[in-house]
Coordinates of C-alpha atoms and ligand atoms in Angstrom, one line a residue:
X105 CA 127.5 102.7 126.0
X106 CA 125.1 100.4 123.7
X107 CA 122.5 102.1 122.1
X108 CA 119.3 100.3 120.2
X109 CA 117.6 102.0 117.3
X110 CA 114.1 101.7 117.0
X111 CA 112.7 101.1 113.2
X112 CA 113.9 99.6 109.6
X113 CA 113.9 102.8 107.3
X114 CA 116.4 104.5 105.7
X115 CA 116.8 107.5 108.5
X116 CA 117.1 104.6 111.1
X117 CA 120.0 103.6 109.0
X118 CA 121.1 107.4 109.3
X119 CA 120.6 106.9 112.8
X120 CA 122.8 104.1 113.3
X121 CA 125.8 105.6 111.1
X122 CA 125.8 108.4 113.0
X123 CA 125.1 107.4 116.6
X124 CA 128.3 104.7 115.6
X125 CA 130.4 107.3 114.4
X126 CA 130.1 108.6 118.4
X127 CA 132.8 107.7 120.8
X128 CA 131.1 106.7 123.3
X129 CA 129.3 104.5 121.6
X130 CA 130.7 101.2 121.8
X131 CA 127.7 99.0 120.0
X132 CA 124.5 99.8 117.8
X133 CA 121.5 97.4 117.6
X134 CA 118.4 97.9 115.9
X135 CA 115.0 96.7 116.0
X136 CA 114.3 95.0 113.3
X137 CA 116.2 96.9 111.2
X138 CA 117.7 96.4 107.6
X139 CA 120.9 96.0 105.6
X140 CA 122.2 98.9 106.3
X141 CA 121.8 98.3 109.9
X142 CA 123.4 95.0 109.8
X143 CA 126.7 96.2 108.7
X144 CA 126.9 98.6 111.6
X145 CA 125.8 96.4 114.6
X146 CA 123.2 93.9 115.7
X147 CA 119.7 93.8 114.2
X148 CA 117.0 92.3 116.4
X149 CA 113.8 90.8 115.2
X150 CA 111.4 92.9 117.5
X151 CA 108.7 95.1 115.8
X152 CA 109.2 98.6 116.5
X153 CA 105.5 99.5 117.5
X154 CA 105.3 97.0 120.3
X155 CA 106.3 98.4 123.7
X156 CA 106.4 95.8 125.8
X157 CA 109.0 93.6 123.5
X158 CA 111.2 96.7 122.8
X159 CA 111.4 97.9 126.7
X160 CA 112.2 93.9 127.3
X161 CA 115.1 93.7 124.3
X162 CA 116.7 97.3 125.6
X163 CA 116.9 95.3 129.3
X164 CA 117.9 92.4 128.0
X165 CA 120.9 93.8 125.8
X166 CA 121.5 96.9 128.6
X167 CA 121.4 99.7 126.2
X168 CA 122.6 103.4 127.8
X169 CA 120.2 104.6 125.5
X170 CA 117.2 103.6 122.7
X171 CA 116.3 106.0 119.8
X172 CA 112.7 105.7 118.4
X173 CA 113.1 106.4 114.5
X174 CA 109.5 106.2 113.0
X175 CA 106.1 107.9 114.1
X176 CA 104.2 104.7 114.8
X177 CA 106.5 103.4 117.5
X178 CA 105.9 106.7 119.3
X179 CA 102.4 106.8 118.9
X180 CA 101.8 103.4 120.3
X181 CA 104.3 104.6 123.3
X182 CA 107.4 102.7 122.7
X183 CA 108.9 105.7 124.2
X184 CA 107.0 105.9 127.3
X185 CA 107.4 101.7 128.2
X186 CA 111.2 102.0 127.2
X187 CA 111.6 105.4 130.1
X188 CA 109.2 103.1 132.3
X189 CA 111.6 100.4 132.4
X190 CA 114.7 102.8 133.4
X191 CA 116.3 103.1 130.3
X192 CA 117.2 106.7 128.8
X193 CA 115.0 107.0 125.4
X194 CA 115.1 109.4 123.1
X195 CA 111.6 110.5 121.4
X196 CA 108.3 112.0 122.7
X197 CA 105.8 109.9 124.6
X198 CA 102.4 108.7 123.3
X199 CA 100.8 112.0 124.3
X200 CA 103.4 114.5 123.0
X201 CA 103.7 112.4 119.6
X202 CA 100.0 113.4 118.9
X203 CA 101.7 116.6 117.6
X204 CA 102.1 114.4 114.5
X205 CA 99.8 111.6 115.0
X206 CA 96.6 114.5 115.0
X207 CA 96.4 117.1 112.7
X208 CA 93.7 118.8 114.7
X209 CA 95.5 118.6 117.6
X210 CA 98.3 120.1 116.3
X211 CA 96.2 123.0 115.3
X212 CA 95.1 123.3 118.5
X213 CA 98.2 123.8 120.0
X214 CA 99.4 126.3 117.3
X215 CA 96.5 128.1 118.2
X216 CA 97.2 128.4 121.8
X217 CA 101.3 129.0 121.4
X218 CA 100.5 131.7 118.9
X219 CA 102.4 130.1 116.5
X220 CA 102.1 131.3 112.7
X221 CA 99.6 128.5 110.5
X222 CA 97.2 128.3 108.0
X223 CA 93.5 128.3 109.0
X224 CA 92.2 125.2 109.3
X225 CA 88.7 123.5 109.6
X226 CA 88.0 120.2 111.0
X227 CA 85.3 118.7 109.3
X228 CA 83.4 115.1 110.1
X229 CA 80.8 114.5 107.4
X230 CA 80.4 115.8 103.7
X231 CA 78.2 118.6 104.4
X232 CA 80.8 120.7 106.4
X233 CA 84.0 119.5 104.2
X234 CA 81.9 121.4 101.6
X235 CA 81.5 124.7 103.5
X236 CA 84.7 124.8 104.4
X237 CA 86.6 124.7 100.9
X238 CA 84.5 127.0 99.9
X239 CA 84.9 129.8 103.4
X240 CA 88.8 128.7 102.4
X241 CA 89.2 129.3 98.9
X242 CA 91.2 127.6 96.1
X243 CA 93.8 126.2 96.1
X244 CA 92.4 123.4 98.2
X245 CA 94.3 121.6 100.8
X246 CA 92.7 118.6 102.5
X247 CA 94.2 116.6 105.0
X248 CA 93.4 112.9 106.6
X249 CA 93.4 114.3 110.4
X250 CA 95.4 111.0 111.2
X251 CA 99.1 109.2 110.3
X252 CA 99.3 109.4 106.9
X253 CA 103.1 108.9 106.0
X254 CA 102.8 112.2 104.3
X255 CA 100.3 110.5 102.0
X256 CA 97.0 111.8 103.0
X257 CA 96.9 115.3 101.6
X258 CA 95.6 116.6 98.8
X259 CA 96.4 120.1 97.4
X260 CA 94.2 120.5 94.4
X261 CA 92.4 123.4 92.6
X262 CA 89.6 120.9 91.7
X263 CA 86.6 121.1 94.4
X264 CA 85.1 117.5 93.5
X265 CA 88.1 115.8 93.8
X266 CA 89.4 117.8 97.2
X267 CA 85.8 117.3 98.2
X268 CA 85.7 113.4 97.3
X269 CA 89.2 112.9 99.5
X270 CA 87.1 114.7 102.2
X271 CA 84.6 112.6 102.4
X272 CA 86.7 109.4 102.1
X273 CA 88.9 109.8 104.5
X274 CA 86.3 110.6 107.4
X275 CA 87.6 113.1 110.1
X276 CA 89.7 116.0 107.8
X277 CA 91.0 118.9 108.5
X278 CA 90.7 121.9 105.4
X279 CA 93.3 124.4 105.1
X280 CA 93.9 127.3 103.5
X281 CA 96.8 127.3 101.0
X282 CA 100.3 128.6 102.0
X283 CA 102.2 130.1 99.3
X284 CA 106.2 129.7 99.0
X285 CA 109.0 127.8 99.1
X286 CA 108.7 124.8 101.7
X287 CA 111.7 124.1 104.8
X288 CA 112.1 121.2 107.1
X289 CA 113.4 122.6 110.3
X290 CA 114.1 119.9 112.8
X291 CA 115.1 120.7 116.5
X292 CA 116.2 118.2 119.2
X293 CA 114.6 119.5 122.1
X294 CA 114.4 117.7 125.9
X295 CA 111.2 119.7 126.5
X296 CA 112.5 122.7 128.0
X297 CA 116.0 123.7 125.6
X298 CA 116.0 123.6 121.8
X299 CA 118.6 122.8 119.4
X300 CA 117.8 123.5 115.6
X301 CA 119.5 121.9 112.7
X302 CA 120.6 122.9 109.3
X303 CA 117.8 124.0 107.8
X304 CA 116.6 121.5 104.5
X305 CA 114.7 120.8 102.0
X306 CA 113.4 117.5 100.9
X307 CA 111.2 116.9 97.4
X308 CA 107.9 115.3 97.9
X309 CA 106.6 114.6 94.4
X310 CA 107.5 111.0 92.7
X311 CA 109.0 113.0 89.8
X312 CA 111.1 115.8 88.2
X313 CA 109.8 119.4 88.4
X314 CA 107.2 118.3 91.0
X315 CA 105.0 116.2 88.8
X316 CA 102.9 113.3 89.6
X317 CA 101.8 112.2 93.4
X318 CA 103.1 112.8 96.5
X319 CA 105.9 110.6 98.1
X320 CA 107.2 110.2 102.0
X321 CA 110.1 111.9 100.5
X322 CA 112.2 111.5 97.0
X323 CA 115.2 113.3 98.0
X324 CA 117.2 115.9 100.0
X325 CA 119.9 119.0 100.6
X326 CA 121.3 121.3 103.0
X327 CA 121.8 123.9 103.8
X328 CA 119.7 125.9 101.7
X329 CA 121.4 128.9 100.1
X330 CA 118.8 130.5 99.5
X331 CA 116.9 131.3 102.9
X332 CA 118.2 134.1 104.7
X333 CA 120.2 132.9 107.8
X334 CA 118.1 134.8 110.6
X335 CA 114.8 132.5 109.3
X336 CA 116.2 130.0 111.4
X337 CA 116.0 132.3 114.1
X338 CA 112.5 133.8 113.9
X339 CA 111.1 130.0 113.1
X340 CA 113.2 129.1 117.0
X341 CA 111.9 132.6 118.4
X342 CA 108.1 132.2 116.7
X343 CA 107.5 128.8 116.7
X344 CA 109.3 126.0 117.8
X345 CA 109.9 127.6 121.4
X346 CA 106.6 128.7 122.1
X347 CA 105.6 125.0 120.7
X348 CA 107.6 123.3 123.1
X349 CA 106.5 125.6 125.9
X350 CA 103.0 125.0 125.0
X351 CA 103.3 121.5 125.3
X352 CA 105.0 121.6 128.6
X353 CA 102.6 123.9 130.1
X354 CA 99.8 120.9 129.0
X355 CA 101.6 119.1 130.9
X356 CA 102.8 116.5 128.0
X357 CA 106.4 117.8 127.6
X358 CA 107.5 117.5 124.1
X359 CA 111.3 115.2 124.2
X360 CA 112.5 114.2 121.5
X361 CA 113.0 115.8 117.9
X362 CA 110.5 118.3 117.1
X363 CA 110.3 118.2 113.5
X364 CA 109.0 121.7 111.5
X365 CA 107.6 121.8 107.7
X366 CA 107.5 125.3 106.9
X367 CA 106.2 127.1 104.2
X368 CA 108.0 130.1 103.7
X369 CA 105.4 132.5 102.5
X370 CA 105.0 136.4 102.1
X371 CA 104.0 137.1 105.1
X372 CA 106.8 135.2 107.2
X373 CA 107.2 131.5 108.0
X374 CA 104.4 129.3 108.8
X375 CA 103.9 126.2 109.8
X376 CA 102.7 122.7 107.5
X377 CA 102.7 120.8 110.2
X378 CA 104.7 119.1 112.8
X379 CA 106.2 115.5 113.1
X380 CA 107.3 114.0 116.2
X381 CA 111.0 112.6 115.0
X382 CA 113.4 112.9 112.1
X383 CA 111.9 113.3 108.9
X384 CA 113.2 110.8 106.1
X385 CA 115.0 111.7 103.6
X386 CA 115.9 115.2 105.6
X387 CA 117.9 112.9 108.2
X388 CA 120.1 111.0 105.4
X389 CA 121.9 115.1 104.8
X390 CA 121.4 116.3 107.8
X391 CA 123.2 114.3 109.8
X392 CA 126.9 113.5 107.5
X393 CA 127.3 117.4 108.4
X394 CA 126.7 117.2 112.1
X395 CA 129.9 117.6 114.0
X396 CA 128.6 117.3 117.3
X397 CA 128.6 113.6 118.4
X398 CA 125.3 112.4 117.7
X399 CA 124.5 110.1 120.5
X400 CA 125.9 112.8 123.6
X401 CA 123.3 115.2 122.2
X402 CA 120.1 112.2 122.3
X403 CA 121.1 111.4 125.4
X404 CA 121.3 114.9 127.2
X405 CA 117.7 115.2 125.3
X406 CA 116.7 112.2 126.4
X407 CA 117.5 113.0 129.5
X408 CA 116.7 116.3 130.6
X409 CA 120.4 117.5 130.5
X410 CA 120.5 119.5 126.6
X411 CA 121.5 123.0 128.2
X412 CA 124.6 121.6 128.9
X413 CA 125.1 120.3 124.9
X414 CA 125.2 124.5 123.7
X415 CA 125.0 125.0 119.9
X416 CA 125.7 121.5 117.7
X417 CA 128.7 122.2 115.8
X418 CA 128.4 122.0 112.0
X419 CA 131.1 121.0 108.9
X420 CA 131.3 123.3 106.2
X421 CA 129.7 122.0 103.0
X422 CA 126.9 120.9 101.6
X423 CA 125.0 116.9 101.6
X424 CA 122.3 115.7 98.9
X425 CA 120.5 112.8 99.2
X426 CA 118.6 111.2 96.0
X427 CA 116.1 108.2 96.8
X428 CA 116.1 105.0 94.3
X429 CA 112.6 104.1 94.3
X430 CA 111.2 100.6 93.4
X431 CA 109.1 99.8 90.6
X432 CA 105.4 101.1 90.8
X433 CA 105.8 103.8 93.7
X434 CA 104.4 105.5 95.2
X435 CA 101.5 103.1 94.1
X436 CA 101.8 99.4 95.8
X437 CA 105.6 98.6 94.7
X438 CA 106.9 95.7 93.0
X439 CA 109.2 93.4 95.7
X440 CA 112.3 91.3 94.9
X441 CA 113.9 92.6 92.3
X442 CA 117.9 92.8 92.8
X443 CA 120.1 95.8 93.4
X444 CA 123.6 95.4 91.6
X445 CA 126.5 97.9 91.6
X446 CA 126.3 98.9 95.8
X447 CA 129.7 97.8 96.0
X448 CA 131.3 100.7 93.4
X449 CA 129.3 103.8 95.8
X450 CA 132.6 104.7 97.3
X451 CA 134.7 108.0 98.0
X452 CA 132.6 111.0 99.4
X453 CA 129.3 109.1 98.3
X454 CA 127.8 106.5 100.4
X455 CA 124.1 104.1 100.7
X456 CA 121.7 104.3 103.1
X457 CA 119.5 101.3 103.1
X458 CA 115.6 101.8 103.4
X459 CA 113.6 98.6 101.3
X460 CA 115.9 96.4 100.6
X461 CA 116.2 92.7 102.0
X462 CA 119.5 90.4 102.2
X463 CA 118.9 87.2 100.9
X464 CA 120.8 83.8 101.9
X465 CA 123.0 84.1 98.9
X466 CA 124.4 87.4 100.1
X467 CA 122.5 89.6 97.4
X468 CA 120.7 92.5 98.6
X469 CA 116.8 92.5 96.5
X470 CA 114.2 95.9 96.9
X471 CA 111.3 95.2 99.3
X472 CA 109.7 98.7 99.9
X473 CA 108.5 101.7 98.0
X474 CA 111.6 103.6 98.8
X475 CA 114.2 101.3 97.8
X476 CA 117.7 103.2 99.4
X477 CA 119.6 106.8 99.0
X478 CA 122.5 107.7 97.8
X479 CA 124.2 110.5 100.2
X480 CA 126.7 112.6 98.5
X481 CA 128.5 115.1 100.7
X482 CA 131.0 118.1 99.4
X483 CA 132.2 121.4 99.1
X484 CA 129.1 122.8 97.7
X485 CA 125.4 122.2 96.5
X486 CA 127.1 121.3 93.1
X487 CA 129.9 119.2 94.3
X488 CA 127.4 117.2 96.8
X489 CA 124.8 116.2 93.4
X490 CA 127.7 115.4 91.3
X491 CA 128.8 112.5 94.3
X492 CA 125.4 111.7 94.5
X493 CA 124.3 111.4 91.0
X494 CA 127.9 109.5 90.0
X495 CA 127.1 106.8 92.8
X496 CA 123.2 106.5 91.3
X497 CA 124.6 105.7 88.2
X498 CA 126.7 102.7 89.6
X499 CA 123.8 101.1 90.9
X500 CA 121.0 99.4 89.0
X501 CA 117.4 98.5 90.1
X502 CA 115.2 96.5 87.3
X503 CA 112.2 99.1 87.1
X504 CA 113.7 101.9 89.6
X505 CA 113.1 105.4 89.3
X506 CA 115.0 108.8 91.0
X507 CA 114.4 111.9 90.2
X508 CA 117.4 113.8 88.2
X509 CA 116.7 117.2 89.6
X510 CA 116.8 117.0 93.6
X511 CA 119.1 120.1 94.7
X512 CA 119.9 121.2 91.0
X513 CA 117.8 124.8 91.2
X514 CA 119.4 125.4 94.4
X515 CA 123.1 124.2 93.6
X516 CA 122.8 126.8 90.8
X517 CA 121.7 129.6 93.0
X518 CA 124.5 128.9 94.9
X519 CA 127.2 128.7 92.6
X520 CA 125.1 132.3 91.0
X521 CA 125.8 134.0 94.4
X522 CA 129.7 133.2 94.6
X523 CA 130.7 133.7 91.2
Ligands
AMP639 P1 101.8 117.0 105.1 O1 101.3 115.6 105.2 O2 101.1 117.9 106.1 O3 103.3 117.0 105.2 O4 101.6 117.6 103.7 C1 102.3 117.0 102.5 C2 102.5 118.1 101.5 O5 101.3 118.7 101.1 C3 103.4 119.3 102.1 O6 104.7 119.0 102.1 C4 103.0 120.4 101.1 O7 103.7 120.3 99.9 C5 101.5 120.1 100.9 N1 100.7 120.9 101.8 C6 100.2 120.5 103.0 N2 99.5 121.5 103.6 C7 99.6 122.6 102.8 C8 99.2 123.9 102.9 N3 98.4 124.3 103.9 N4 99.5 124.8 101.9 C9 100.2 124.3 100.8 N5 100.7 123.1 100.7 C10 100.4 122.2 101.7
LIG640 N1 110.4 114.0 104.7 C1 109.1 114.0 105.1 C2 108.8 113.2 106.3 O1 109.7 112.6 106.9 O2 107.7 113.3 106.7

């Protein structure tokens, strides 16, 4: 079987390892993809969000089965002209992505599964914005109600500035504030059967100890020794099965990877928010630890057949991911500038392409925000960060920045508990 990823980030890169790594696949194209992709298969200049043209180039090249990486594919329905056309796709249609692509429809469904969330108000004009931070309290949280990239909140105890994002972003929702540590819990689902993943943790802010702005994601571990291991359980139990039911019952079945931002408060897990697909840079760890061939379990999603998958099988160890970021971000980043020292990643490290660009002469130059990851996979939290640090340091980026402490308060909780 062929398979054709949909998207030119660094999870579709993940993707592609992965899925390649399957033996039953025998080739991986993506659309458009990058570097990364290219050394795995076939990329194809098709843009990702256009249905028609990537339903015609699964045809054309015969694919078994097309994954849709990014949220903007799905909500344009990529997913639903690529199943119109016959051909096995894995991610939700237009209608189930609004999970992600509304915030207030997410609610909404929470609401109606019974599922554990903040309360939320949405708001469509200054005056009510107002009311509600203050029926809601401080912290503020304040939320664009549409795609964002994980860039249109604001969590701020300042009123006039939560109250000026309210008011420029037009529809919001305003939540209250959950306390506690924050989990990405993804399942693969085919609308009826759910399969969770590792539990993991990404870092959202641009810099160490959490400072400065928000990010689409700086870096990554799992597992996560410090959450109990029935959480995974409850969040299955409580949330992402009534979810799933919900949405089937609507009449929109939810396919595809469900993906859950927790926040782990006093009171139990609750939910963020949802995404429709794999989150970025969760996908980069998660997936070097999977067992289970990747593309058997998309396709039994994809194709109404995942009862038959049982549990996904997991290697022992841990996986951290750290993200090179390009000159600038998250703020409009600087383009063009080469990346040296890719060839010296090597033993139990490896690079996952996001922004970056391969020029005539061979040499790969950043041209995104999020420039590439470095994925180191080991023994333990500790082991994993050293492999991923060590292959950082070979590489160098005029003007890029990582953060230096992505996993290190959990590697040394972890090596606390076994000594
Ligand atoms: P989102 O775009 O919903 O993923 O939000 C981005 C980030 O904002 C989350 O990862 C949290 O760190 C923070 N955030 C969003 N909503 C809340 C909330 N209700 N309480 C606390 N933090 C939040
Ligand atoms: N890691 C955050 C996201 O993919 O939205």
């Amino acid at each position: 079987m062929e398979v054709l990823v949909i998207g030119d980030g660094g999870r579709e890169h993940a993707l592609a390892l992965a899925l390649s790594a399957d033996p039953i696949v025998a080739a991986v194209h993506a659309a458009p993809g990058n570097p990364g992709t290219a050394q795995l298969g076939t990329n194809h200049p098709v843009a990702a969000a256009d249905p028609a043209a990537v339903a015609a180039l699964a045809r054309e090249l015969g694919v078994g089965l097309v994954v849709v990486g990014p949220e903007a594919p799905l909500a344009a329905g990529v997913a639903d002209a690529v199943r119109d056309a016959g051909i096995p796709c894995f991610g939700p249609s237009a209608a189930a992505a609004r999970i992600e692509a509304s915030k207030s429809f997410a609610k909404e469904v929470m609401a109606a599964a019974g599922v554990p969330t903040g309360r939320a108000i949405t708001c469509h004009d200054e005056t009510e914005v107002a009311a509600a931070l203050d029926a809601l309290g401080a912290p503020h949280v304040v939320k664009d109600d549409g795609l964002a990239a994980g860039k249109g909140v604001v969590v701020t105890d300042d009123r006039a500035v939560a109250l000026a994002h309210g008011t420029a972003c037009g529809d919001v929702v305003v939540e209250e504030f959950l306390d506690g540590p924050e989990v990405s819990l993804f399942a693969i689902t085919d609308g009826t059967t759910v399969l969770p993943l590792l539990p993991a943790q990404d870092f959202k802010r641009v810099g160490d100890g959490d400072a400065g702005p928000n990010t689409g994601g700086m870096g990554a571990y799992t597992p996560l020794p410090w959450l109990a291991s029935e959480v995974v359980t409850q969040v299955v139990d409580t949330i992402i099965e009534p979810t799933v039911a919900e949405m089937r019952r609507r009449g929109t079945p939810f396919a595809g990877l469900l993906y859950t931002g927790l926040a782990i408060t006093a009171d139990g897990p609750k939910v963020i928010e949802f995404n429709a697909r794999f989150g970025d840079p969760e996908t980069q760890v998660l997936l070097p630890l999977l067992a289970t061939p990747l593309a058997q379990v998309l396709l039994a999603a994809a194709t109404g057949r995942l009862a038959e998958v049982g549990d996904l099988a997991w290697r022992t160890g841990s996986a951290v991911a750290v993200v090179l970021a390009a000159h600038g971000y998250p703020a409009p980043p600087r383009s063009g500038d080469p990346i040296t020292g890719l060839d010296r990643v090597g033993g139990d490290a490896h690079v996952i392409h996001a922004g970056t660009r391969r020029q005539a002469d061979g040499g790969v130059v950043a041209s995104g925000g999020r420039v590439l990851a470095v994925v180191g996979v080991g023994e333990s939290l500790t082991a994993a960060r050293d492999t991923a640090y060590a292959g950082m340091a070979d590489i160098h980026l005029d003007g890029g920045h990582h953060r230096t402490d992505i996993a290190r308060t959990a590697a040394e909780q972890q090596s606390g508990q076994e000594s």
